[in-house]
mmCIF file of C-alpha atoms in Angstrom:
data_model
loop_
_atom_site.group_PDB
_atom_site.id
_atom_site.type_symbol
_atom_site.label_atom_id
_atom_site.label_comp_id
_atom_site.label_asym_id
_atom_site.label_seq_id
_atom_site.Cartn_x
_atom_site.Cartn_y
_atom_site.Cartn_z
ATOM 1 C CA UNK C 1015 0.000 0.000 0.000
ATOM 2 C CA UNK C 1016 2.764 2.452 0.804
ATOM 3 C CA UNK C 1017 3.911 2.848 -2.758
ATOM 4 C CA UNK C 1018 6.085 5.789 -3.550
ATOM 5 C CA UNK C 1019 7.085 7.208 -6.878
ATOM 6 C CA UNK C 1020 10.616 5.997 -6.330
ATOM 7 C CA UNK C 1021 9.548 2.374 -5.991
ATOM 8 C CA UNK C 1022 7.642 2.694 -9.250
ATOM 9 C CA UNK C 1023 10.759 4.001 -10.998
ATOM 10 C CA UNK C 1024 12.820 1.215 -9.495
ATOM 11 C CA UNK C 1025 10.311 -1.461 -10.571
ATOM 12 C CA UNK C 1026 10.146 -0.037 -14.092
ATOM 13 C CA UNK C 1027 13.925 0.003 -14.330
ATOM 14 C CA UNK C 1028 14.133 -3.602 -13.197
ATOM 15 C CA UNK C 1029 11.479 -4.677 -15.719
ATOM 16 C CA UNK C 1030 13.256 -2.947 -18.589
ATOM 17 C CA UNK C 1031 16.510 -4.525 -17.473
ATOM 18 C CA UNK C 1032 14.815 -7.915 -17.560
ATOM 19 C CA UNK C 1033 13.611 -7.311 -21.100
ATOM 20 C CA UNK C 1034 17.049 -6.146 -22.188
ATOM 21 C CA UNK C 1035 18.947 -9.188 -20.952
ATOM 22 C CA UNK C 1036 16.788 -11.830 -22.616
ATOM 23 C CA UNK C 1037 19.031 -14.161 -24.557
ATOM 24 C CA UNK C 1038 18.239 -14.170 -28.269
ATOM 25 C CA UNK C 1039 19.442 -17.635 -29.072
ATOM 26 C CA UNK C 1040 17.854 -19.580 -26.295
ATOM 27 C CA UNK C 1041 14.580 -17.843 -25.850
ATOM 28 C CA UNK C 1042 13.443 -15.486 -28.559
ATOM 29 C CA UNK C 1043 14.270 -17.667 -31.517
ATOM 30 C CA UNK C 1044 12.106 -20.440 -30.106
ATOM 31 C CA UNK C 1045 9.085 -18.177 -30.054
ATOM 32 C CA UNK C 1046 9.972 -16.862 -33.507
ATOM 33 C CA UNK C 1047 10.111 -20.320 -35.069
ATOM 34 C CA UNK C 1048 6.625 -21.191 -33.920
ATOM 35 C CA UNK C 1049 5.270 -17.971 -35.266
ATOM 36 C CA UNK C 1050 6.696 -17.421 -38.693
ATOM 37 C CA UNK C 1051 5.091 -20.455 -40.221
ATOM 38 C CA UNK C 1052 1.755 -18.623 -40.202
ATOM 39 C CA UNK C 1053 2.451 -15.266 -41.827
ATOM 40 C CA UNK C 1054 -1.085 -14.000 -41.421
ATOM 41 C CA UNK C 1055 -3.395 -15.933 -43.671
ATOM 42 C CA UNK C 1056 -5.703 -13.687 -45.620
ATOM 43 C CA UNK C 1057 -3.501 -10.647 -45.062
ATOM 44 C CA UNK C 1058 -5.389 -8.033 -47.010
ATOM 45 C CA UNK C 1059 -6.819 -4.771 -45.863
ATOM 46 C CA UNK C 1060 -7.171 -4.408 -42.160
ATOM 47 C CA UNK C 1061 -6.342 -8.005 -41.441
ATOM 48 C CA UNK C 1062 -2.786 -7.321 -42.438
ATOM 49 C CA UNK C 1063 -2.330 -5.352 -39.245
ATOM 50 C CA UNK C 1064 -3.585 -8.316 -37.322
ATOM 51 C CA UNK C 1065 -1.044 -10.715 -38.769
ATOM 52 C CA UNK C 1066 0.068 -13.124 -36.067
ATOM 53 C CA UNK C 1067 -1.745 -11.033 -33.546
ATOM 54 C CA UNK C 1068 -0.559 -10.769 -30.003
ATOM 55 C CA UNK C 1069 2.662 -12.714 -30.326
ATOM 56 C CA UNK C 1070 3.972 -10.661 -33.232
ATOM 57 C CA UNK C 1071 3.174 -7.472 -31.415
ATOM 58 C CA UNK C 1072 4.871 -8.698 -28.289
ATOM 59 C CA UNK C 1073 7.973 -9.717 -30.184
ATOM 60 C CA UNK C 1074 8.066 -6.411 -32.029
ATOM 61 C CA UNK C 1075 7.730 -4.609 -28.733
ATOM 62 C CA UNK C 1076 10.514 -6.626 -27.124
ATOM 63 C CA UNK C 1077 12.822 -6.153 -30.080
ATOM 64 C CA UNK C 1078 12.229 -2.412 -30.247
ATOM 65 C CA UNK C 1079 12.670 -1.969 -26.489
ATOM 66 C CA UNK C 1080 15.962 -3.800 -26.673
ATOM 67 C CA UNK C 1081 17.193 -1.750 -29.606
ATOM 68 C CA UNK C 1082 16.185 1.591 -28.194
ATOM 69 C CA UNK C 1083 16.993 1.135 -24.539
ATOM 70 C CA UNK C 1084 20.388 -0.625 -24.705
ATOM 71 C CA UNK C 1085 22.510 2.489 -24.282
ATOM 72 C CA UNK C 1086 20.236 4.646 -22.080
ATOM 73 C CA UNK C 1087 19.799 1.693 -19.753
ATOM 74 C CA UNK C 1088 23.514 1.742 -18.996
ATOM 75 C CA UNK C 1089 23.216 5.364 -17.945
ATOM 76 C CA UNK C 1090 20.059 4.772 -15.872
ATOM 77 C CA UNK C 1091 21.606 1.826 -14.118
ATOM 78 C CA UNK C 1092 24.760 3.746 -13.248
ATOM 79 C CA UNK C 1093 22.700 6.649 -11.880
ATOM 80 C CA UNK C 1094 20.504 4.309 -9.820
ATOM 81 C CA UNK C 1095 23.494 2.484 -8.405
ATOM 82 C CA UNK C 1096 25.101 5.771 -7.421
ATOM 83 C CA UNK C 1097 21.868 6.918 -5.755
ATOM 84 C CA UNK C 1098 21.561 3.696 -3.820
ATOM 85 C CA UNK C 1099 25.168 3.859 -2.687
ATOM 86 C CA UNK C 1100 24.942 7.459 -1.598
ATOM 87 C CA UNK C 1101 21.466 7.559 -0.123
ATOM 88 C CA UNK C 1102 20.730 4.008 0.935
ATOM 89 C CA UNK U 1253 -4.699 32.324 5.882
ATOM 90 C CA UNK U 1254 -5.556 35.999 6.437
ATOM 91 C CA UNK U 1255 -3.597 36.141 9.689
ATOM 92 C CA UNK U 1256 -3.843 39.606 11.140
ATOM 93 C CA UNK U 1257 -0.311 39.663 12.505
ATOM 94 C CA UNK U 1258 2.367 40.055 9.930
ATOM 95 C CA UNK U 1259 2.575 42.580 7.131
ATOM 96 C CA UNK U 1260 4.850 40.147 5.314
ATOM 97 C CA UNK U 1261 2.113 37.529 5.179
ATOM 98 C CA UNK U 1262 -0.368 40.062 3.905
ATOM 99 C CA UNK U 1263 1.975 41.188 1.200
ATOM 100 C CA UNK U 1264 2.572 37.616 0.151
ATOM 101 C CA UNK U 1265 -1.142 37.131 -0.218
ATOM 102 C CA UNK U 1266 -1.321 40.273 -2.254
ATOM 103 C CA UNK U 1267 0.952 38.802 -4.928
ATOM 104 C CA UNK U 1268 -1.729 36.411 -6.062
ATOM 105 C CA UNK U 1269 -3.813 38.846 -8.147
ATOM 106 C CA UNK U 1270 -0.867 39.687 -10.406
ATOM 107 C CA UNK U 1271 0.108 36.071 -10.997
ATOM 108 C CA UNK U 1272 -3.532 35.100 -11.422
ATOM 109 C CA UNK U 1273 -3.782 37.639 -14.200
ATOM 110 C CA UNK U 1274 -0.665 36.293 -15.856
ATOM 111 C CA UNK U 1275 -2.110 32.816 -15.942
ATOM 112 C CA UNK U 1276 -5.614 33.887 -16.946
ATOM 113 C CA UNK U 1277 -4.562 34.321 -20.524
ATOM 114 C CA UNK U 1278 -3.765 30.634 -20.580
ATOM 115 C CA UNK U 1279 -7.004 29.512 -19.000
ATOM 116 C CA UNK U 1280 -9.199 31.371 -21.430
ATOM 117 C CA UNK U 1281 -12.718 32.131 -20.358
ATOM 118 C CA UNK U 1282 -12.638 30.196 -17.088
ATOM 119 C CA UNK U 1283 -13.727 33.103 -14.967
ATOM 120 C CA UNK U 1284 -13.477 31.823 -11.405
ATOM 121 C CA UNK U 1285 -9.951 33.183 -10.654
ATOM 122 C CA UNK U 1286 -11.160 36.709 -11.420
ATOM 123 C CA UNK U 1287 -13.885 36.647 -8.840
ATOM 124 C CA UNK U 1288 -11.696 34.917 -6.310
ATOM 125 C CA UNK U 1289 -8.948 37.514 -6.279
ATOM 126 C CA UNK U 1290 -11.261 40.520 -5.872
ATOM 127 C CA UNK U 1291 -12.862 39.602 -2.526
ATOM 128 C CA UNK U 1292 -9.477 38.721 -1.069
ATOM 129 C CA UNK U 1293 -8.374 42.305 -1.449
ATOM 130 C CA UNK U 1294 -11.457 43.529 0.389
ATOM 131 C CA UNK U 1295 -11.104 40.807 2.991
ATOM 132 C CA UNK U 1296 -7.820 42.271 4.130
ATOM 133 C CA UNK U 1297 -9.514 45.325 5.465
ATOM 134 C CA UNK U 1298 -12.701 43.981 6.982
ATOM 135 C CA UNK U 1299 -11.279 41.454 9.519
ATOM 136 C CA UNK U 1300 -8.492 43.892 10.257
ATOM 137 C CA UNK U 1301 -10.876 46.746 10.956
ATOM 138 C CA UNK U 1302 -13.296 44.512 12.810
ATOM 139 C CA UNK U 1303 -10.564 43.210 15.065
ATOM 140 C CA UNK U 1304 -9.615 46.577 16.517
ATOM 141 C CA UNK U 1305 -12.474 48.110 18.506
ATOM 142 C CA UNK U 1306 -11.589 51.773 18.916
ATOM 143 C CA UNK U 1307 -11.650 54.074 15.920
ATOM 144 C CA UNK U 1308 -8.247 55.620 16.526
ATOM 145 C CA UNK U 1309 -6.601 52.211 16.569
ATOM 146 C CA UNK U 1310 -8.668 51.366 13.521
ATOM 147 C CA UNK U 1311 -7.106 54.052 11.363
ATOM 148 C CA UNK U 1312 -3.494 53.396 12.299
ATOM 149 C CA UNK U 1313 -3.287 49.655 11.404
ATOM 150 C CA UNK U 1314 -5.215 50.144 8.172
ATOM 151 C CA UNK U 1315 -2.921 53.007 7.259
ATOM 152 C CA UNK U 1316 0.064 50.827 7.942
ATOM 153 C CA UNK U 1317 -1.438 47.995 5.922
ATOM 154 C CA UNK U 1318 -2.330 50.308 3.054
ATOM 155 C CA UNK U 1319 1.066 51.983 2.999
ATOM 156 C CA UNK U 1320 3.013 48.720 3.124
ATOM 157 C CA UNK U 1321 0.954 47.188 0.368
ATOM 158 C CA UNK U 1322 1.203 50.298 -1.771
ATOM 159 C CA UNK U 1323 4.940 50.277 -1.244
ATOM 160 C CA UNK U 1324 5.211 46.731 -2.466
ATOM 161 C CA UNK U 1325 2.831 46.994 -5.392
ATOM 162 C CA UNK U 1326 4.090 50.352 -6.641
ATOM 163 C CA UNK U 1327 7.698 49.373 -6.226
ATOM 164 C CA UNK U 1328 9.110 49.555 -9.753
ATOM 165 C CA UNK U 1329 11.932 47.156 -9.062
ATOM 166 C CA UNK U 1330 9.530 44.494 -7.915
ATOM 167 C CA UNK U 1331 7.293 44.995 -10.926
ATOM 168 C CA UNK U 1332 10.207 44.675 -13.287
ATOM 169 C CA UNK U 1333 11.417 41.613 -11.429
ATOM 170 C CA UNK U 1334 8.029 39.897 -11.589
ATOM 171 C CA UNK U 1335 7.662 40.718 -15.254
ATOM 172 C CA UNK U 1336 11.152 39.409 -16.052
ATOM 173 C CA UNK U 1337 10.525 36.115 -14.250
ATOM 174 C CA UNK U 1338 7.160 35.707 -15.969
ATOM 175 C CA UNK U 1339 8.620 36.374 -19.394
ATOM 176 C CA UNK U 1340 11.512 34.000 -18.935
ATOM 177 C CA UNK U 1341 9.195 31.235 -17.732
ATOM 178 C CA UNK U 1342 6.999 31.722 -20.774
ATOM 179 C CA UNK U 1343 10.114 31.666 -22.930
ATOM 180 C CA UNK U 1344 11.427 28.440 -21.440
ATOM 181 C CA UNK U 1345 8.102 26.650 -21.630
ATOM 182 C CA UNK U 1346 7.578 27.929 -25.171
ATOM 183 C CA UNK U 1347 10.942 26.557 -26.271
ATOM 184 C CA UNK U 1348 10.470 23.173 -24.653
ATOM 185 C CA UNK U 1349 6.959 22.843 -26.053
ATOM 186 C CA UNK U 1350 8.242 23.643 -29.527
ATOM 187 C CA UNK U 1351 10.807 20.885 -29.254
ATOM 188 C CA UNK U 1352 8.104 18.246 -28.822
ATOM 189 C CA UNK U 1353 6.772 16.351 -31.827
ATOM 190 C CA UNK U 1354 3.574 17.580 -33.383
ATOM 191 C CA UNK U 1355 1.262 14.955 -31.965
ATOM 192 C CA UNK U 1356 2.293 15.700 -28.422
ATOM 193 C CA UNK U 1357 1.819 19.405 -29.016
ATOM 194 C CA UNK U 1358 -1.735 18.753 -30.123
ATOM 195 C CA UNK U 1359 -2.453 16.585 -27.106
ATOM 196 C CA UNK U 1360 -0.932 19.143 -24.764
ATOM 197 C CA UNK U 1361 -3.216 21.842 -26.100
ATOM 198 C CA UNK U 1362 -6.197 19.508 -26.106
ATOM 199 C CA UNK U 1363 -5.713 18.834 -22.398
ATOM 200 C CA UNK U 1364 -7.107 22.308 -21.935
ATOM 201 C CA UNK U 1365 -10.377 21.078 -23.452
ATOM 202 C CA UNK U 1366 -10.724 18.462 -20.740
ATOM 203 C CA UNK U 1367 -10.789 21.117 -18.074
ATOM 204 C CA UNK U 1368 -13.502 23.199 -19.715
ATOM 205 C CA UNK U 1369 -16.281 22.218 -17.339
ATOM 206 C CA UNK U 1370 -19.082 24.083 -15.698
ATOM 207 C CA UNK U 1371 -21.245 23.385 -12.696
ATOM 208 C CA UNK U 1372 -24.135 21.839 -14.583
ATOM 209 C CA UNK U 1373 -21.807 19.334 -16.199
ATOM 210 C CA UNK U 1374 -20.198 18.416 -12.869
ATOM 211 C CA UNK U 1375 -23.580 17.924 -11.188
ATOM 212 C CA UNK U 1376 -24.869 15.804 -14.036
ATOM 213 C CA UNK U 1377 -21.733 13.711 -14.209
ATOM 214 C CA UNK U 1378 -21.599 13.063 -10.492
ATOM 215 C CA UNK U 1379 -25.235 12.021 -10.369
ATOM 216 C CA UNK U 1380 -24.580 9.849 -13.406
ATOM 217 C CA UNK U 1381 -21.638 8.149 -11.710
ATOM 218 C CA UNK U 1382 -23.720 7.343 -8.666
ATOM 219 C CA UNK U 1383 -26.929 6.432 -10.481
ATOM 220 C CA UNK U 1384 -26.434 5.563 -14.139
ATOM 221 C CA UNK U 1385 -29.418 3.273 -14.490
ATOM 222 C CA UNK U 1386 -31.873 5.602 -16.173
ATOM 223 C CA UNK U 1387 -32.278 5.047 -19.904
ATOM 224 C CA UNK U 1388 -30.425 7.724 -21.830
ATOM 225 C CA UNK U 1389 -28.286 8.375 -24.851
ATOM 226 C CA UNK U 1390 -24.628 7.635 -24.159
ATOM 227 C CA UNK U 1391 -23.020 8.698 -27.406
ATOM 228 C CA UNK U 1392 -20.414 11.421 -27.454
ATOM 229 C CA UNK U 1393 -20.563 14.162 -30.025
ATOM 230 C CA UNK U 1394 -17.886 14.206 -32.689
ATOM 231 C CA UNK U 1395 -15.441 17.013 -33.199
ATOM 232 C CA UNK U 1396 -12.828 16.873 -35.940
ATOM 233 C CA UNK U 1397 -10.040 18.560 -34.042
ATOM 234 C CA UNK U 1398 -9.503 17.101 -30.636
ATOM 235 C CA UNK U 1399 -11.808 16.159 -27.820
ATOM 236 C CA UNK U 1400 -15.266 17.580 -27.315
ATOM 237 C CA UNK U 1401 -15.153 19.993 -24.384
ATOM 238 C CA UNK U 1402 -17.390 18.721 -21.601
ATOM 239 C CA UNK U 1403 -19.254 21.971 -21.411
ATOM 240 C CA UNK U 1404 -20.787 21.197 -24.773
ATOM 241 C CA UNK U 1405 -21.516 17.519 -24.394
ATOM 242 C CA UNK U 1406 -22.463 15.854 -21.120
ATOM 243 C CA UNK U 1407 -21.158 12.471 -22.186
ATOM 244 C CA UNK U 1408 -17.629 13.660 -22.851
ATOM 245 C CA UNK U 1409 -14.890 12.687 -20.372
ATOM 246 C CA UNK U 1410 -13.181 15.392 -18.383
ATOM 247 C CA UNK U 1411 -10.194 15.759 -16.096
ATOM 248 C CA UNK U 1412 -11.707 18.008 -13.483
ATOM 249 C CA UNK U 1413 -13.749 15.366 -11.673
ATOM 250 C CA UNK U 1414 -10.937 12.775 -11.472
ATOM 251 C CA UNK U 1415 -8.426 15.363 -10.269
ATOM 252 C CA UNK U 1416 -10.709 16.761 -7.610
ATOM 253 C CA UNK U 1417 -11.820 13.337 -6.480
ATOM 254 C CA UNK U 1418 -8.219 12.133 -6.083
ATOM 255 C CA UNK U 1419 -7.494 15.063 -3.815
ATOM 256 C CA UNK U 1420 -10.744 14.540 -1.919
ATOM 257 C CA UNK U 1421 -9.911 10.851 -1.545
ATOM 258 C CA UNK U 1422 -6.590 11.728 0.099
ATOM 259 C CA UNK U 1423 -8.348 14.092 2.491
ATOM 260 C CA UNK U 1424 -11.139 11.643 3.319
ATOM 261 C CA UNK U 1425 -8.557 8.905 3.914
ATOM 262 C CA UNK U 1426 -6.845 11.265 6.335
ATOM 263 C CA UNK U 1427 -10.200 11.847 8.057
ATOM 264 C CA UNK U 1428 -10.868 8.131 8.409
ATOM 265 C CA UNK U 1429 -7.399 7.560 9.817
ATOM 266 C CA UNK U 1430 -7.946 10.431 12.200
ATOM 267 C CA UNK U 1431 -11.091 8.909 13.638
ATOM 268 C CA UNK U 1432 -9.080 5.778 14.333
ATOM 269 C CA UNK U 1433 -6.212 7.709 15.936
ATOM 270 C CA UNK U 1434 -3.845 6.455 13.293
ATOM 271 C CA UNK U 1435 -3.219 9.743 11.562
ATOM 272 C CA UNK U 1436 0.162 11.315 10.949
ATOM 273 C CA UNK U 1437 0.824 13.973 8.283
ATOM 274 C CA UNK U 1438 3.056 11.588 6.361
ATOM 275 C CA UNK U 1439 0.014 9.419 5.712
ATOM 276 C CA UNK U 1440 -1.459 12.133 3.513
ATOM 277 C CA UNK U 1441 1.599 12.234 1.309
ATOM 278 C CA UNK U 1442 1.791 8.445 1.253
ATOM 279 C CA UNK U 1443 -1.828 8.127 0.155
ATOM 280 C CA UNK U 1444 -1.372 10.726 -2.540
ATOM 281 C CA UNK U 1445 1.706 9.071 -3.968
ATOM 282 C CA UNK U 1446 0.084 5.642 -3.722
ATOM 283 C CA UNK U 1447 -2.924 6.831 -5.688
ATOM 284 C CA UNK U 1448 -0.659 8.386 -8.305
ATOM 285 C CA UNK U 1449 1.505 5.277 -8.612
ATOM 286 C CA UNK U 1450 -1.453 2.900 -8.892
ATOM 287 C CA UNK U 1451 -2.968 5.153 -11.528
ATOM 288 C CA UNK U 1452 0.251 5.161 -13.522
ATOM 289 C CA UNK U 1453 0.535 1.385 -13.256
ATOM 290 C CA UNK U 1454 -3.064 0.849 -14.286
ATOM 291 C CA UNK U 1455 -2.959 3.189 -17.268
ATOM 292 C CA UNK U 1456 0.427 1.863 -18.352
ATOM 293 C CA UNK U 1457 -0.804 -1.722 -18.260
ATOM 294 C CA UNK U 1458 -3.979 -0.837 -20.142
ATOM 295 C CA UNK U 1459 -2.078 1.010 -22.872
ATOM 296 C CA UNK U 1460 0.324 -1.908 -23.138
ATOM 297 C CA UNK U 1461 -2.608 -4.302 -23.470
ATOM 298 C CA UNK U 1462 -4.160 -2.143 -26.158
ATOM 299 C CA UNK U 1463 -0.895 -2.233 -28.060
ATOM 300 C CA UNK U 1464 -0.162 -5.930 -27.682
ATOM 301 C CA UNK U 1465 -3.628 -7.055 -28.643
ATOM 302 C CA UNK U 1466 -3.396 -4.699 -31.607
ATOM 303 C CA UNK U 1467 -6.720 -3.057 -31.039
ATOM 304 C CA UNK U 1468 -7.305 0.116 -32.967
ATOM 305 C CA UNK U 1469 -10.144 1.925 -31.336
ATOM 306 C CA UNK U 1470 -11.514 5.386 -31.155
ATOM 307 C CA UNK U 1471 -10.563 5.590 -27.518
ATOM 308 C CA UNK U 1472 -7.679 7.995 -27.078
ATOM 309 C CA UNK U 1473 -5.153 7.571 -24.280
ATOM 310 C CA UNK U 1474 -6.224 10.862 -22.735
ATOM 311 C CA UNK U 1475 -9.825 9.651 -22.621
ATOM 312 C CA UNK U 1476 -8.708 6.440 -20.960
ATOM 313 C CA UNK U 1477 -6.923 8.405 -18.265
ATOM 314 C CA UNK U 1478 -10.144 10.293 -17.574
ATOM 315 C CA UNK U 1479 -12.282 7.154 -17.434
ATOM 316 C CA UNK U 1480 -9.850 5.468 -15.070
ATOM 317 C CA UNK U 1481 -10.077 8.449 -12.768
ATOM 318 C CA UNK U 1482 -13.798 8.182 -12.192
ATOM 319 C CA UNK U 1483 -13.418 5.384 -9.658
ATOM 320 C CA UNK U 1484 -12.239 7.821 -7.009
ATOM 321 C CA UNK U 1485 -15.741 9.264 -6.804
ATOM 322 C CA UNK U 1486 -17.003 5.820 -5.827
ATOM 323 C CA UNK U 1487 -14.171 5.433 -3.336
ATOM 324 C CA UNK U 1488 -15.117 8.697 -1.676
ATOM 325 C CA UNK U 1489 -18.757 7.602 -1.492
ATOM 326 C CA UNK U 1490 -17.873 4.258 0.109
ATOM 327 C CA UNK U 1491 -15.396 5.845 2.543
ATOM 328 C CA UNK U 1492 -17.792 8.558 3.637
ATOM 329 C CA UNK U 1493 -20.528 6.035 4.246
ATOM 330 C CA UNK U 1494 -18.096 4.127 6.457
ATOM 331 C CA UNK U 1495 -17.077 7.352 8.165
ATOM 332 C CA UNK U 1496 -20.682 8.248 8.915
ATOM 333 C CA UNK U 1497 -21.780 4.930 10.323
ATOM 334 C CA UNK U 1498 -18.602 3.010 11.361
ATOM 335 C CA UNK U 1499 -20.313 -0.191 10.403
ATOM 336 C CA UNK U 1500 -18.677 -2.822 8.262
ATOM 337 C CA UNK U 1501 -21.988 -3.895 6.755
ATOM 338 C CA UNK U 1502 -22.771 -0.419 5.464
ATOM 339 C CA UNK U 1503 -19.277 -0.153 4.034
ATOM 340 C CA UNK U 1504 -19.596 -3.432 2.182
ATOM 341 C CA UNK U 1505 -23.044 -2.553 0.842
ATOM 342 C CA UNK U 1506 -21.892 0.809 -0.411
ATOM 343 C CA UNK U 1507 -18.797 -0.801 -1.930
ATOM 344 C CA UNK U 1508 -21.030 -3.247 -3.798
ATOM 345 C CA UNK U 1509 -23.388 -0.551 -5.005
ATOM 346 C CA UNK U 1510 -20.578 1.751 -6.094
ATOM 347 C CA UNK U 1511 -18.866 -1.077 -7.965
ATOM 348 C CA UNK U 1512 -22.057 -1.999 -9.787
ATOM 349 C CA UNK U 1513 -22.913 1.548 -10.764
ATOM 350 C CA UNK U 1514 -19.346 2.346 -11.863
ATOM 351 C CA UNK U 1515 -19.204 -0.849 -13.927
ATOM 352 C CA UNK U 1516 -22.528 -0.037 -15.575
ATOM 353 C CA UNK U 1517 -21.391 3.506 -16.274
ATOM 354 C CA UNK U 1518 -18.080 2.411 -17.770
ATOM 355 C CA UNK U 1519 -19.636 -0.300 -19.908
ATOM 356 C CA UNK U 1520 -22.122 2.124 -21.357
ATOM 357 C CA UNK U 1521 -19.493 4.769 -21.992
ATOM 358 C CA UNK U 1522 -16.746 2.566 -23.386
ATOM 359 C CA UNK U 1523 -18.944 0.218 -25.353
ATOM 360 C CA UNK U 1524 -19.368 2.714 -28.147
ATOM 361 C CA UNK U 1525 -15.680 3.415 -28.333
ATOM 362 C CA UNK U 1526 -13.962 0.079 -27.975
ATOM 363 C CA UNK U 1527 -16.366 -2.381 -29.525
ATOM 364 C CA UNK U 1528 -16.485 -2.389 -33.309
ATOM 365 C CA UNK U 1529 -18.950 -0.286 -35.159
ATOM 366 C CA UNK U 1530 -21.551 -2.600 -36.658
ATOM 367 C CA UNK U 1531 -22.501 -0.131 -39.365
ATOM 368 C CA UNK U 1532 -18.902 0.627 -40.330
ATOM 369 C CA UNK U 1533 -17.197 -0.406 -43.503
ATOM 370 C CA UNK U 1534 -14.460 -2.424 -41.805
ATOM 371 C CA UNK U 1535 -15.062 -6.092 -41.275
ATOM 372 C CA UNK U 1536 -13.188 -7.163 -38.207
ATOM 373 C CA UNK U 1537 -12.402 -10.808 -37.828
ATOM 374 C CA UNK U 1538 -13.854 -12.799 -34.987
ATOM 375 C CA UNK U 1539 -10.605 -12.744 -33.012
ATOM 376 C CA UNK U 1540 -10.544 -8.973 -32.967
ATOM 377 C CA UNK U 1541 -14.112 -8.796 -31.699
ATOM 378 C CA UNK U 1542 -13.502 -11.274 -28.903
ATOM 379 C CA UNK U 1543 -10.350 -9.439 -27.853
ATOM 380 C CA UNK U 1544 -12.196 -6.142 -27.682
ATOM 381 C CA UNK U 1545 -14.926 -7.619 -25.534
ATOM 382 C CA UNK U 1546 -12.380 -9.162 -23.195
ATOM 383 C CA UNK U 1547 -10.445 -5.922 -22.942
ATOM 384 C CA UNK U 1548 -13.603 -3.988 -22.174
ATOM 385 C CA UNK U 1549 -14.495 -6.519 -19.498
ATOM 386 C CA UNK U 1550 -10.975 -6.300 -18.069
ATOM 387 C CA UNK U 1551 -11.147 -2.505 -17.866
ATOM 388 C CA UNK U 1552 -14.520 -2.638 -16.203
ATOM 389 C CA UNK U 1553 -13.561 -5.335 -13.708
ATOM 390 C CA UNK U 1554 -10.269 -3.727 -12.694
ATOM 391 C CA UNK U 1555 -12.046 -0.673 -11.313
ATOM 392 C CA UNK U 1556 -13.973 -2.345 -8.448
ATOM 393 C CA UNK U 1557 -10.819 -4.276 -7.599
ATOM 394 C CA UNK U 1558 -8.928 -1.032 -7.202
ATOM 395 C CA UNK U 1559 -11.726 0.521 -5.199
ATOM 396 C CA UNK U 1560 -11.653 -2.381 -2.784
ATOM 397 C CA UNK U 1561 -7.865 -2.538 -2.596
ATOM 398 C CA UNK U 1562 -7.318 1.143 -2.020
ATOM 399 C CA UNK U 1563 -9.886 1.392 0.749
ATOM 400 C CA UNK U 1564 -9.517 -1.837 2.644
ATOM 401 C CA UNK U 1565 -6.530 -0.763 4.715
ATOM 402 C CA UNK U 1566 -8.563 2.123 6.077
ATOM 403 C CA UNK U 1567 -11.271 -0.143 7.430
ATOM 404 C CA UNK U 1568 -10.824 -1.514 10.928
ATOM 405 C CA UNK U 1569 -13.238 -4.212 12.007
#
């Protein structure tokens, strides 16, 4: 119940860290193999956006988060570690 | 607030009319700040003059008050200083707003539309939140550029009610804690930050779900924020019923009623926006329809859960 804004920031940072350190070979390629055999049957018009549905979207999201947040995450982590060392 | 002791306090209060005028250009035709600043100037003199009984003492303090305030308001250095600070703030905010992409600029300016409420709208909306069961038309009017201001259309979402009800919830939670002798001032801040954090989590998860399930709907993110803020009205109702009667049974009954009415209200409001338009030209596949229904149900069921979770620690059996 006693949530503060800082704990939200910490939780978000930990979640993004977790997404960033997923191993491509072991984990993501397994999900990819199951998915790409069905490249959205009947992909015309609006259904094309719905190709593969939730899994494709999730994979796209994970891939884009990893690409975008690799470098800023290093900075955020260093700042958070410094804060925790200095202010406990 | 109008303490009759210190000229410094009185002069600090006197600064508000000038800053209120600087911000009035931003708020447009929302006229309440005008009328609020005028009586405060008169109120300086009436308690002051009523406090001192004899007439001779009456003139001296008012003269001192008048002279000190004139000194501060006619002081050219202070005027120039205030104007310089105001201009530089406008400059900085103008530059940072111009750096944002175009879509965010449009949403920032359309946030102003969400605050364009009047008393009739607030009364209607509050009575609708607590008793939505009468048959009525729930559709929102359409406006090509941005959201419909709530003054025009009663069914449009607004930000005034959620904002005010969050603040009232924090105060009522403090009241409830006070009646149980558990109150400390840190609790107020803790409740406020808890409410903010849970709101952020809820809206973040809902936006993520919208994205992952690939649902394109007419519901904008700003509208979703408004709809997720309406549960605080129900929380206040349940908490005040507990405060009035101190009975667990009344609290649970009001919790049940508030959950049912909020769920009904949200289903009726969001049904037109999330579920597919049957007369539209798009033909959504069956998966998309089922997902939308599930998402609507999830949104509607999360709200009573939050109401229960955010009030249960205040209830002592």
